[in-house]
Short mmCIF file of C-alpha atoms in Angstrom, two decimals:
data_model
loop_
_atom_site.label_atom_id
_atom_site.label_comp_id
_atom_site.label_asym_id
_atom_site.label_seq_id
_atom_site.Cartn_x
_atom_site.Cartn_y
_atom_site.Cartn_z
CA MET M 1 -13.89 75.32 -29.49
CA PRO M 2 -10.54 73.90 -30.58
CA GLU M 3 -10.06 72.82 -27.07
CA ILE M 4 -13.56 70.87 -26.74
CA ASP M 5 -12.88 69.32 -30.13
CA SER M 6 -9.47 68.06 -29.17
CA VAL M 7 -10.83 66.45 -26.07
CA PHE M 8 -13.70 65.19 -27.93
CA HIS M 9 -11.30 63.72 -30.39
CA GLN M 10 -8.92 62.00 -27.69
CA ILE M 11 -11.80 60.32 -26.18
CA ALA M 12 -13.38 59.71 -29.66
CA LEU M 13 -9.85 57.63 -30.18
CA VAL M 14 -9.73 56.36 -26.43
CA LEU M 15 -13.29 54.76 -26.96
CA ALA M 16 -12.37 53.37 -30.20
CA LEU M 17 -8.91 51.87 -28.45
CA CYS M 18 -11.20 50.11 -25.52
CA ALA M 19 -13.57 48.25 -27.80
CA LEU M 20 -10.38 47.12 -29.90
CA VAL M 21 -8.71 45.98 -26.97
CA GLY M 22 -12.43 45.03 -25.11
CA LEU M 23 -12.64 42.63 -28.40
CA VAL M 24 -9.17 40.85 -27.70
CA ALA M 25 -9.82 40.37 -23.68
CA ALA M 26 -13.19 38.84 -24.59
CA ARG M 27 -11.76 36.48 -26.71
CA LEU M 28 -9.19 35.80 -24.28
CA ARG M 29 -12.04 35.38 -21.97
CA GLN M 30 -10.92 37.77 -19.40
CA PRO M 31 -13.10 40.67 -18.00
CA LEU M 32 -13.51 43.80 -19.49
CA ILE M 33 -11.78 45.70 -17.02
CA VAL M 34 -8.14 44.13 -17.44
CA GLY M 35 -8.86 45.43 -21.44
CA PHE M 36 -9.79 48.80 -20.23
CA ILE M 37 -6.96 49.38 -18.00
CA ALA M 38 -4.54 48.13 -20.48
CA ALA M 39 -6.39 50.20 -23.28
CA GLY M 40 -5.46 53.23 -20.83
CA ILE M 41 -1.81 51.99 -20.69
CA LEU M 42 -1.77 52.17 -24.66
CA ALA M 43 -3.59 55.34 -24.97
CA GLY M 44 -1.42 57.18 -21.98
CA PRO M 45 2.17 59.04 -22.39
CA GLU M 46 3.87 55.34 -21.82
CA GLY M 47 1.80 54.15 -24.65
CA LEU M 48 0.85 55.56 -27.58
CA GLY M 49 0.41 59.16 -26.05
CA LEU M 50 -3.37 59.80 -27.53
CA VAL M 51 -4.01 61.28 -24.33
CA ALA M 52 -3.01 62.30 -21.00
CA GLU M 53 -4.92 63.01 -17.99
CA THR M 54 -7.60 65.40 -18.52
CA ALA M 55 -10.34 67.09 -16.28
CA GLU M 56 -12.93 65.39 -18.75
CA ILE M 57 -11.97 62.21 -18.04
CA GLU M 58 -11.48 62.49 -14.37
CA LEU M 59 -15.28 63.80 -14.33
CA LEU M 60 -16.66 60.76 -16.28
CA ALA M 61 -14.61 58.45 -13.94
CA SER M 62 -16.21 60.10 -10.56
CA ILE M 63 -19.67 59.87 -12.06
CA GLY M 64 -19.04 56.32 -13.12
CA ILE M 65 -17.79 55.43 -9.68
CA SER M 66 -20.68 57.14 -7.94
CA LEU M 67 -23.12 54.67 -10.22
CA LEU M 68 -21.06 51.62 -9.63
CA LEU M 69 -21.37 51.99 -5.82
CA PHE M 70 -25.17 53.18 -6.31
CA VAL M 71 -25.78 49.79 -7.81
CA VAL M 72 -24.15 47.71 -5.64
CA GLY M 73 -26.02 49.70 -2.77
CA LEU M 74 -29.14 49.11 -4.79
CA LYS M 75 -28.56 45.53 -4.87
CA LEU M 76 -27.72 44.97 -1.05
CA ASP M 77 -29.97 42.62 -0.15
CA VAL M 78 -29.69 42.11 3.61
CA GLY M 79 -32.35 39.20 3.22
CA LEU M 80 -29.51 37.30 1.58
CA ILE M 81 -27.02 37.95 4.36
CA ARG M 82 -29.77 36.44 6.58
CA THR M 83 -30.19 33.36 4.51
CA VAL M 84 -26.53 32.41 4.61
CA GLY M 85 -26.53 32.96 7.99
CA PRO M 86 -23.53 32.69 10.03
CA VAL M 87 -21.37 31.35 7.09
CA ALA M 88 -21.37 34.94 5.47
CA LEU M 89 -20.49 37.04 8.14
CA ALA M 90 -17.29 34.08 9.23
CA THR M 91 -16.10 33.86 5.91
CA GLY M 92 -15.92 37.20 5.08
CA LEU M 93 -14.98 38.88 8.55
CA GLY M 94 -12.50 35.77 8.58
CA GLN M 95 -11.01 36.25 5.18
CA VAL M 96 -11.06 40.25 5.37
CA ALA M 97 -9.03 39.85 8.82
CA PHE M 98 -6.47 37.02 7.65
CA THR M 99 -5.73 38.89 4.53
CA SER M 100 -5.48 42.10 6.00
CA ALA M 101 -3.08 40.36 8.69
CA VAL M 102 -0.79 38.41 6.55
CA GLY M 103 -0.76 40.50 3.52
CA PHE M 104 0.80 43.20 6.01
CA GLY M 105 3.34 40.97 7.23
CA ILE M 106 4.48 40.19 3.42
CA ALA M 107 4.22 44.13 2.47
CA LEU M 108 6.49 45.05 5.19
CA ALA M 109 8.97 41.80 4.24
CA LEU M 110 9.08 43.15 0.80
CA GLY M 111 10.29 46.95 2.42
CA LEU M 112 6.83 48.95 2.58
CA SER M 113 6.56 51.17 5.34
CA THR M 114 3.95 51.07 6.96
CA VAL M 115 1.17 53.28 5.77
CA PRO M 116 1.76 52.15 2.17
CA ALA M 117 2.07 48.38 3.81
CA LEU M 118 -1.65 49.05 5.13
CA TYR M 119 -3.04 50.23 2.08
CA VAL M 120 -1.35 47.03 -0.20
CA ALA M 121 -2.89 44.53 3.01
CA VAL M 122 -6.27 46.29 3.00
CA ALA M 123 -6.77 46.25 -1.04
CA LEU M 124 -6.08 42.74 -1.17
CA THR M 125 -8.60 41.59 1.01
CA PHE M 126 -11.69 42.94 -1.36
CA SER M 127 -12.87 40.47 -4.06
CA SER M 128 -14.86 41.95 -7.07
CA THR M 129 -18.32 41.29 -6.58
CA ILE M 130 -19.42 42.67 -10.14
CA ILE M 131 -16.88 40.17 -11.74
CA ILE M 132 -18.06 37.46 -9.93
CA VAL M 133 -21.71 37.81 -9.98
CA LYS M 134 -21.07 37.96 -13.94
CA LEU M 135 -18.97 34.88 -13.79
CA LEU M 136 -21.77 33.24 -11.87
CA SER M 137 -24.29 34.19 -13.77
CA ASP M 138 -22.40 32.76 -17.16
CA LYS M 139 -22.23 29.21 -15.35
CA ARG M 140 -25.86 29.49 -14.26
CA GLU M 141 -24.49 28.94 -10.26
CA THR M 142 -25.77 31.97 -8.85
CA GLU M 143 -28.38 29.82 -7.12
CA ASP M 144 -26.30 27.16 -6.37
CA LEU M 145 -25.26 26.67 -2.64
CA HIS M 146 -21.39 27.92 -3.28
CA GLY M 147 -22.93 30.55 -5.27
CA ARG M 148 -25.14 31.75 -2.87
CA ILE M 149 -22.69 31.75 0.32
CA ALA M 150 -19.93 33.69 -2.14
CA ILE M 151 -22.55 36.60 -3.21
CA GLY M 152 -23.35 36.52 0.76
CA PHE M 153 -19.73 36.98 1.91
CA LEU M 154 -18.62 39.33 -1.07
CA ILE M 155 -21.67 41.94 -0.03
CA VAL M 156 -20.28 41.35 3.73
CA GLN M 157 -16.45 42.63 1.81
CA ASP M 158 -18.72 45.49 0.26
CA ILE M 159 -19.86 46.83 3.54
CA VAL M 160 -16.25 46.37 5.23
CA VAL M 161 -14.85 48.26 1.83
CA VAL M 162 -17.44 51.16 2.60
CA LEU M 163 -16.69 51.57 5.95
CA VAL M 164 -13.39 51.66 5.12
CA MET M 165 -13.24 54.42 3.09
CA ILE M 166 -15.17 56.11 5.37
CA ALA M 167 -12.74 56.42 7.66
CA LEU M 168 -9.93 57.28 5.38
CA THR M 169 -11.77 59.96 4.12
CA ALA M 170 -12.81 61.32 7.82
CA PHE M 171 -9.57 61.09 9.01
CA GLY M 172 -7.86 61.93 5.80
CA ASP M 173 -5.91 64.89 7.46
CA PRO M 174 -4.04 64.66 10.15
CA VAL M 175 -4.62 65.45 13.69
CA THR M 176 -2.91 65.77 16.99
CA ALA M 177 -3.63 63.61 20.09
CA ASP M 178 -5.63 66.32 21.67
CA GLY M 179 -7.82 67.10 18.43
CA LEU M 180 -8.37 63.45 17.80
CA GLY M 181 -11.59 63.01 20.07
CA ARG M 182 -13.02 66.23 18.66
CA GLU M 183 -12.65 65.05 15.65
CA PHE M 184 -13.87 61.76 16.19
CA LEU M 185 -17.07 63.71 17.63
CA LEU M 186 -17.69 65.82 14.73
CA VAL M 187 -17.00 62.77 12.02
CA ALA M 188 -19.82 60.93 14.38
CA LEU M 189 -22.25 64.06 14.24
CA ARG M 190 -21.91 64.53 10.59
CA GLY M 191 -22.20 60.63 9.91
CA ALA M 192 -25.73 60.74 12.32
CA ALA M 193 -27.10 63.77 10.08
CA LEU M 194 -26.46 61.78 6.96
CA ILE M 195 -27.68 58.66 8.16
CA GLY M 196 -30.70 60.19 10.13
CA GLY M 197 -31.80 62.45 7.07
CA LEU M 198 -31.58 59.35 4.73
CA VAL M 199 -33.88 57.04 6.80
CA ALA M 200 -36.31 60.32 7.24
CA LEU M 201 -36.52 60.53 3.28
CA THR M 202 -36.56 56.95 3.08
CA ARG M 203 -39.50 56.80 5.11
CA TRP M 204 -41.71 59.32 4.01
CA VAL M 205 -40.60 61.20 1.01
CA ILE M 206 -38.93 58.71 -1.07
CA PRO M 207 -41.56 55.87 -1.64
CA PRO M 208 -44.39 58.12 -2.87
CA LEU M 209 -42.13 60.10 -4.86
CA LEU M 210 -41.07 56.85 -6.48
CA HIS M 211 -44.81 55.69 -6.83
CA ARG M 212 -45.05 59.17 -8.95
CA VAL M 213 -42.18 58.71 -11.05
CA ALA M 214 -42.15 54.99 -11.58
CA HIS M 215 -44.96 55.42 -14.49
CA HIS M 216 -42.76 56.89 -16.71
CA PRO M 217 -39.36 54.76 -16.90
CA GLU M 218 -37.28 57.51 -18.18
CA LEU M 219 -38.22 59.70 -15.68
CA LEU M 220 -37.73 56.86 -12.98
CA VAL M 221 -34.00 56.53 -14.45
CA LEU M 222 -33.47 60.08 -14.28
CA PHE M 223 -34.55 60.30 -10.99
CA ALA M 224 -32.32 57.47 -9.84
CA ILE M 225 -28.84 58.92 -11.49
CA THR M 226 -30.03 62.41 -9.73
CA TRP M 227 -30.47 60.63 -6.70
CA ALA M 228 -27.19 59.04 -6.71
CA VAL M 229 -25.39 62.20 -7.70
CA ALA M 230 -27.14 64.45 -5.38
CA LEU M 231 -26.30 62.09 -2.19
CA ALA M 232 -22.86 61.50 -3.50
CA ALA M 233 -22.40 65.31 -3.69
CA ILE M 234 -23.87 66.19 -0.08
CA SER M 235 -21.73 63.21 1.03
CA ASP M 236 -18.65 65.29 -0.25
CA VAL M 237 -19.63 68.54 1.33
CA LEU M 238 -20.00 66.66 4.58
CA GLY M 239 -16.26 65.28 4.67
CA PHE M 240 -17.21 61.96 3.54
CA SER M 241 -16.33 60.44 -0.14
CA GLU M 242 -18.43 61.08 -2.81
CA GLU M 243 -18.53 57.19 -3.28
CA VAL M 244 -20.16 56.84 0.32
CA GLY M 245 -23.09 58.92 -0.51
CA ALA M 246 -23.49 56.98 -3.98
CA PHE M 247 -23.51 53.77 -1.89
CA LEU M 248 -25.90 54.83 0.57
CA ALA M 249 -28.32 56.64 -1.98
CA GLY M 250 -28.63 52.96 -3.41
CA VAL M 251 -29.33 51.36 -0.14
CA SER M 252 -31.97 53.78 0.45
CA LEU M 253 -33.96 52.20 -2.59
CA ALA M 254 -32.58 48.56 -2.18
CA SER M 255 -36.15 47.92 -0.23
CA THR M 256 -38.40 49.27 -3.04
CA PRO M 257 -40.15 47.39 -5.92
CA TYR M 258 -38.42 49.62 -8.40
CA ARG M 259 -34.50 48.37 -7.53
CA GLU M 260 -34.48 45.75 -10.25
CA ALA M 261 -35.66 47.96 -12.90
CA ILE M 262 -33.21 51.13 -11.91
CA GLY M 263 -30.64 48.61 -11.65
CA GLY M 264 -31.38 46.98 -15.05
CA ARG M 265 -31.61 50.26 -16.90
CA LEU M 266 -28.46 51.90 -15.41
CA THR M 267 -26.47 48.68 -15.95
CA SER M 268 -25.32 49.82 -19.52
CA LEU M 269 -24.57 53.68 -18.54
CA ARG M 270 -22.69 52.25 -15.18
CA ASP M 271 -20.29 49.93 -17.69
CA PHE M 272 -19.94 52.46 -20.02
CA LEU M 273 -18.88 55.41 -17.44
CA VAL M 274 -16.74 53.06 -15.29
CA LEU M 275 -14.66 52.13 -17.71
CA PHE M 276 -13.33 56.08 -17.91
CA PHE M 277 -11.89 55.21 -14.19
CA PHE M 278 -10.17 52.46 -15.59
CA ILE M 279 -8.44 54.23 -18.41
CA GLU M 280 -7.68 56.88 -15.94
CA LEU M 281 -5.63 54.29 -13.99
CA GLY M 282 -4.10 53.14 -17.00
CA VAL M 283 -3.20 56.38 -18.32
CA GLY M 284 -1.49 57.40 -14.78
CA LEU M 285 0.35 53.90 -14.65
CA ASP M 286 4.24 54.24 -14.80
CA LEU M 287 5.47 51.30 -16.45
CA GLY M 288 8.98 51.85 -15.50
CA GLN M 289 7.46 52.01 -11.93
CA ALA M 290 5.56 48.55 -12.43
CA GLY M 291 8.38 47.01 -13.80
CA GLU M 292 10.27 47.61 -10.70
CA LEU M 293 7.58 46.47 -8.68
CA LEU M 294 6.90 43.48 -10.92
CA VAL M 295 8.49 40.75 -8.29
CA PRO M 296 6.35 42.28 -5.32
CA ALA M 297 3.29 42.46 -7.62
CA LEU M 298 3.84 38.74 -8.16
CA VAL M 299 4.44 37.79 -4.42
CA LEU M 300 1.47 39.54 -3.66
CA SER M 301 -0.56 37.74 -6.50
CA VAL M 302 0.20 34.26 -5.59
CA PHE M 303 -0.66 35.13 -2.00
CA VAL M 304 -4.32 36.16 -3.19
CA LEU M 305 -4.77 33.64 -6.15
CA ILE M 306 -3.58 30.88 -2.76
CA GLY M 307 -4.06 32.57 0.20
CA ASN M 308 -7.47 33.68 0.07
CA PRO M 309 -8.95 30.40 -1.46
CA LEU M 310 -7.49 28.52 1.75
CA ILE M 311 -8.80 30.57 4.40
CA VAL M 312 -12.26 30.01 3.01
CA LEU M 313 -11.68 26.43 2.78
CA VAL M 314 -10.47 26.28 6.52
CA ILE M 315 -13.38 28.17 7.68
CA MET M 316 -16.29 26.91 5.72
CA GLY M 317 -14.75 23.42 6.49
CA ALA M 318 -14.82 24.05 10.13
CA MET M 319 -18.44 24.84 9.84
CA GLY M 320 -19.27 21.62 8.40
CA TYR M 321 -19.35 22.12 4.65
CA ARG M 322 -18.32 19.72 2.11
CA LYS M 323 -14.74 20.67 0.50
CA ARG M 324 -16.57 20.84 -3.11
CA VAL M 325 -18.93 23.46 -1.55
CA SER M 326 -16.06 25.05 -0.10
CA PHE M 327 -13.46 24.63 -2.97
CA LEU M 328 -15.88 26.55 -5.49
CA ALA M 329 -16.93 29.37 -3.14
CA GLY M 330 -13.55 29.63 -2.19
CA LEU M 331 -11.97 30.30 -5.81
CA THR M 332 -14.31 33.59 -6.11
CA VAL M 333 -12.19 35.59 -3.51
CA ALA M 334 -9.10 34.61 -5.85
CA GLN M 335 -8.47 38.24 -7.05
CA ILE M 336 -8.65 41.69 -5.95
CA SER M 337 -11.77 44.06 -6.45
CA GLU M 338 -12.41 47.35 -8.36
CA PHE M 339 -12.60 48.85 -4.97
CA SER M 340 -8.99 47.72 -4.25
CA LEU M 341 -8.47 49.95 -7.17
CA ILE M 342 -10.57 53.01 -5.86
CA LEU M 343 -8.83 52.49 -2.56
CA ALA M 344 -5.76 52.91 -3.81
CA ALA M 345 -6.95 56.27 -5.50
CA LEU M 346 -8.70 57.45 -2.61
CA GLY M 347 -5.28 57.10 -1.01
CA ALA M 348 -3.16 58.64 -3.43
CA GLY M 349 -5.86 61.66 -3.34
CA LEU M 350 -5.14 62.17 0.12
CA GLY M 351 -1.65 61.62 -0.01
CA HIS M 352 -1.26 58.61 1.91
CA ILE M 353 0.60 56.70 -0.66
CA GLY M 354 2.62 57.68 -3.92
CA GLY M 355 2.11 56.44 -7.89
CA ASP M 356 4.06 53.79 -7.01
CA ILE M 357 2.03 51.94 -4.50
CA VAL M 358 -1.20 52.51 -6.93
CA GLY M 359 0.70 50.91 -9.63
CA LEU M 360 1.73 47.96 -7.31
CA ILE M 361 -2.04 47.27 -6.40
CA THR M 362 -3.10 47.85 -9.83
CA THR M 363 -0.67 45.42 -11.33
CA VAL M 364 -1.88 43.32 -8.92
CA GLY M 365 -5.29 43.53 -10.04
CA LEU M 366 -4.51 42.79 -13.54
CA ILE M 367 -2.63 39.89 -12.50
CA THR M 368 -5.31 38.16 -10.26
CA ILE M 369 -8.24 39.55 -12.25
CA GLY M 370 -6.97 37.72 -15.34
CA LEU M 371 -5.94 34.30 -13.45
CA SER M 372 -8.66 33.86 -11.15
CA THR M 373 -11.35 34.31 -14.50
CA TYR M 374 -9.81 31.13 -15.50
CA LEU M 375 -9.83 29.33 -12.31
CA ILE M 376 -13.82 29.85 -12.19
CA TYR M 377 -14.11 28.77 -15.65
CA ASN M 378 -12.58 25.78 -15.23
CA SER M 379 -13.51 25.25 -11.43
CA GLY M 380 -15.03 21.88 -11.91
CA TRP M 381 -12.03 20.46 -13.64
CA LEU M 382 -9.54 21.51 -10.51
CA PHE M 383 -11.85 20.27 -8.24
CA GLU M 384 -11.72 16.63 -9.79
CA ARG M 385 -8.01 17.05 -9.62
CA LEU M 386 -7.62 18.20 -6.53
CA ALA M 387 -10.66 16.20 -4.68
CA GLY M 388 -7.91 13.94 -2.61
CA PRO M 389 -5.63 16.89 -1.12
CA LEU M 390 -8.89 19.03 -0.06
CA SER M 391 -10.30 16.54 2.19
CA LEU M 392 -7.69 17.87 4.65
CA PHE M 393 -10.16 20.82 4.94
CA GLU M 394 -13.41 18.71 5.28
CA ARG M 395 -14.46 17.39 8.70
CA ARG M 396 -15.23 13.59 9.02
CA SER M 397 -18.56 14.54 10.25
CA ALA M 398 -19.26 16.77 7.16
CA LYS M 399 -22.85 17.27 5.68
CA GLU M 400 -24.25 18.91 2.56
CA VAL M 401 -25.94 21.83 4.12
CA LYS M 402 -28.68 22.94 2.51
CA LEU M 403 -30.00 26.80 2.33
CA PRO M 404 -33.64 27.47 3.05
CA GLU M 405 -36.24 27.56 0.18
CA SER M 406 -37.54 30.77 -0.73
CA SER M 407 -41.20 31.24 1.15
CA VAL M 408 -42.71 32.22 -2.38
CA SER M 409 -43.16 29.36 -4.84
CA ASP M 410 -41.81 29.90 -8.23
CA PRO M 411 -44.44 30.93 -10.76
CA GLU M 412 -45.59 28.65 -13.65
CA VAL M 413 -46.60 31.15 -15.74
CA ILE M 414 -45.06 34.98 -15.72
CA VAL M 415 -47.64 37.71 -17.78
CA PHE M 416 -45.44 40.44 -19.34
CA GLY M 417 -48.01 43.54 -19.36
CA LEU M 418 -50.93 43.53 -17.53
CA GLY M 419 -53.41 45.47 -19.77
CA ARG M 420 -56.68 44.35 -20.99
CA LEU M 421 -55.33 41.18 -22.51
CA GLY M 422 -52.77 40.39 -19.80
CA ASP M 423 -55.97 41.08 -16.97
CA SER M 424 -57.80 38.59 -18.41
CA ILE M 425 -54.92 35.89 -18.76
CA MET M 426 -53.76 36.49 -15.05
CA SER M 427 -57.39 36.14 -14.08
CA GLY M 428 -57.97 33.00 -15.91
CA LEU M 429 -54.96 31.48 -14.47
CA THR M 430 -55.51 32.27 -10.73
CA SER M 431 -59.05 31.18 -10.92
CA SER M 432 -57.60 27.70 -12.32
CA GLY M 433 -55.09 27.46 -9.23
CA VAL M 434 -52.05 28.01 -11.87
CA PRO M 435 -49.22 29.74 -9.96
CA VAL M 436 -48.66 32.94 -11.75
CA MET M 437 -46.96 36.19 -11.74
CA GLY M 438 -47.14 39.41 -13.27
CA VAL M 439 -44.59 41.93 -14.66
CA ASP M 440 -45.98 45.94 -15.25
CA ILE M 441 -44.69 49.50 -15.26
CA ASP M 442 -47.92 50.76 -13.89
CA PRO M 443 -47.34 51.00 -10.10
CA THR M 444 -51.54 51.11 -9.75
CA VAL M 445 -51.70 47.87 -11.69
CA LEU M 446 -49.20 45.98 -9.67
CA GLY M 447 -50.90 47.55 -6.42
CA ARG M 448 -54.37 46.07 -7.35
CA TRP M 449 -52.78 42.32 -7.89
CA GLU M 450 -51.01 42.69 -4.84
CA GLU M 451 -54.31 43.36 -2.69
CA HIS M 452 -55.31 39.94 -3.99
CA GLY M 453 -51.82 38.33 -2.83
CA VAL M 454 -50.68 37.83 -6.46
CA PRO M 455 -46.88 38.21 -6.88
CA VAL M 456 -46.07 40.94 -8.90
CA MET M 457 -42.92 42.86 -10.15
CA TYR M 458 -42.38 46.23 -11.35
CA GLY M 459 -40.56 45.74 -14.65
CA ASP M 460 -40.32 46.92 -18.59
CA ALA M 461 -40.26 44.12 -21.44
CA GLU M 462 -37.68 46.75 -23.05
CA ASP M 463 -35.43 45.90 -20.53
CA PRO M 464 -32.93 43.37 -21.56
CA GLU M 465 -31.51 42.96 -18.01
CA VAL M 466 -35.25 42.19 -16.54
CA PRO M 467 -34.52 38.52 -17.21
CA ASP M 468 -32.31 38.61 -14.40
CA ALA M 469 -34.42 39.28 -11.90
CA LEU M 470 -37.18 36.85 -12.70
CA PRO M 471 -37.57 33.58 -10.53
CA LEU M 472 -37.66 31.59 -13.88
CA ALA M 473 -36.28 28.11 -12.30
CA ALA M 474 -40.16 26.78 -12.37
CA THR M 475 -41.38 29.08 -15.09
CA ARG M 476 -43.32 26.85 -18.10
CA TRP M 477 -44.49 29.89 -20.17
CA VAL M 478 -43.68 33.46 -20.22
CA VAL M 479 -46.63 35.31 -21.95
CA VAL M 480 -45.63 39.09 -23.45
CA THR M 481 -48.99 40.84 -23.78
CA ALA M 482 -47.30 43.79 -25.01
CA ARG M 483 -48.09 44.17 -28.64
CA ARG M 484 -44.86 46.27 -29.40
CA ARG M 485 -43.20 44.17 -31.89
CA ASP M 486 -39.55 45.11 -30.89
CA ALA M 487 -40.14 45.16 -27.20
CA ALA M 488 -41.46 41.81 -27.78
CA LEU M 489 -38.58 40.24 -29.69
CA GLY M 490 -36.18 41.88 -27.32
CA LEU M 491 -37.76 40.41 -24.44
CA HIS M 492 -37.57 36.76 -26.41
CA HIS M 493 -33.76 37.42 -27.28
CA ALA M 494 -33.05 38.34 -23.51
CA LEU M 495 -34.97 35.49 -22.21
CA ARG M 496 -33.22 32.77 -24.41
CA HIS M 497 -29.64 34.94 -23.69
CA HIS M 498 -30.25 34.83 -20.17
CA GLY M 499 -31.09 30.82 -20.74
CA TYR M 500 -34.18 30.42 -20.27
CA GLU M 501 -35.74 26.95 -22.11
CA GLY M 502 -39.50 27.26 -21.27
CA GLY M 503 -42.45 28.55 -23.67
CA ILE M 504 -42.81 31.98 -24.73
CA ALA M 505 -45.75 33.72 -26.03
CA LEU M 506 -46.28 36.80 -27.46
CA ALA M 507 -49.36 39.17 -28.82
CA ALA M 508 -49.40 40.35 -32.39
CA ASP M 509 -51.70 42.82 -33.83
CA THR M 510 -51.29 41.78 -37.51
CA GLU M 511 -50.51 38.77 -39.17
CA ALA M 512 -47.09 39.76 -40.62
CA ASP M 513 -46.14 40.26 -36.67
CA ALA M 514 -47.78 36.96 -35.89
CA GLU M 515 -45.64 35.44 -39.00
CA LEU M 516 -42.23 36.96 -37.55
CA PHE M 517 -42.84 35.76 -34.28
CA GLU M 518 -43.07 32.32 -35.44
CA ARG M 519 -39.62 32.85 -37.57
CA ALA M 520 -38.48 34.07 -34.41
CA GLY M 521 -38.80 30.81 -32.36
CA ALA M 522 -42.06 31.98 -30.09
CA GLU M 523 -43.52 28.71 -29.09
CA TYR M 524 -47.55 30.56 -29.13
CA VAL M 525 -48.56 33.47 -30.80
CA LEU M 526 -51.68 35.16 -29.10
CA ARG M 527 -53.87 37.07 -32.01
CA PRO M 528 -56.15 38.89 -29.43
CA PHE M 529 -58.08 40.95 -32.48
CA ASP M 530 -58.40 38.19 -34.66
CA ARG M 531 -60.08 35.90 -31.90
CA ALA M 532 -62.49 38.83 -30.95
CA ALA M 533 -63.24 39.35 -34.82
CA ASP M 534 -64.27 35.59 -35.01
CA HIS M 535 -66.50 35.99 -32.20
CA ALA M 536 -68.30 38.95 -33.29
CA VAL M 537 -69.04 37.35 -36.35
CA GLY M 538 -70.18 34.12 -34.65
CA VAL M 539 -72.33 36.55 -32.44
CA LEU M 540 -74.04 38.63 -34.72
CA THR M 541 -74.82 35.83 -37.15
CA GLY M 542 -76.36 33.75 -34.14
CA ARG M 543 -73.86 31.31 -34.30
CA GLY M 544 -71.84 32.07 -31.24
CA ASP M 545 -72.08 33.69 -27.77
CA GLY M 546 -70.42 33.78 -24.31
CA PRO M 547 -67.12 36.05 -23.68
CA VAL M 548 -63.81 35.54 -25.94
CA GLY M 549 -61.68 32.37 -24.66
#
């Protein structure tokens, strides 16, 4: 028991340190990743000596990375790649090829040997989907042309990094020339078995199982976590990495109607567990080596901060995009990704690189993530001052390229909760020809409305992330018929925090709740029981008839 208490106390101290350093990072407008790595450095033997690497932290880090890859796979919208078309593939693959080739040359020039130089070059190619999506969301630019293109080629990068990890884990052990073909065949057979089994489960087992589980949101989340960890374990048994299995688990659920609800509910848990990965990196970072590698880290960081955006400018300019769109999209690749750090940790685990190279890549990550955040936050200001020179990357015949609009029109009204009251409101709105969308956690109810051609979405009013999945651009009203006071107030706060400026109507059971909703800023409060009582009195006294309006 003393050992358990000791580990518990260590983790408690580390979490307190993370919270403190995270506050400082937030005040400096830095991604929390930077703060978590800094907290790990402070907590490790090079800092305050609060904790050394432990099996418990490594286990939490492994689960966190599995959930991270699971959520990335869950949000892999193949339709988005089709929408942005050739520009996502050309820019994503072109940037990966350019950065890998030039980065390899720079790494060799800095004195690295071939294998470490390869790892460094590949690590420099990947940009952080999570950080960029968060920054674009903060600036309300995810639906802008440059935002959608950036997300498209970041997804291409995510696919490439998963393929790289598959290759590394498959051929992690050196093989002789005679055994290379046999090893490749075994890897192909294991991969085919994994993919084939997953496709079969996704087609015949997962959909009906999810439909049953989805009636209970807590069970849905438990199922998703179990599925991610189980497939990660199966992937590890087959000789691939746990991360690959977790990613494929996410992809297998990406086409289901429950992916947004699962992703939203897992976000906080994912963020909490992933911090242990960055703590582990910080604890293991040798500051002495990082100091010795500071000059190479600065050289590589300058290349990432300038070279990556330049190649995006060149490719998009050649494809006819205007300089502003190309520049804003290019800034999103001016940093390396958390996947770069995962790749470095994987290489160290396979014995391909040492701690010095992991420290070098981590230092480049700290520098580029920090500086690129400022670049993206101030992208408009930067473009105004660089507009003249940026004309070099714009064709004279360039025209503003527009992405095709979604075939589904945005709803004017979104109704949360399709019980008796919500059902009546939906029926009245659809009969009046008002574009409406329904949201509920009951798959049976959603299926009934889908049969009538009405757009619906699986979602929970208690999920603070649900506004991110809603098509709010043209929505005039969001009606919340769920009469749980805390859930209604929570969704009201989440919508306003998301930036929704339309009207919000909340349903109240009591006059006290109604007054509370009005004080919270609800534009309209539904009082269904009061209206029903008034109607009943009118009918019973002979002064009214007809259905309740």
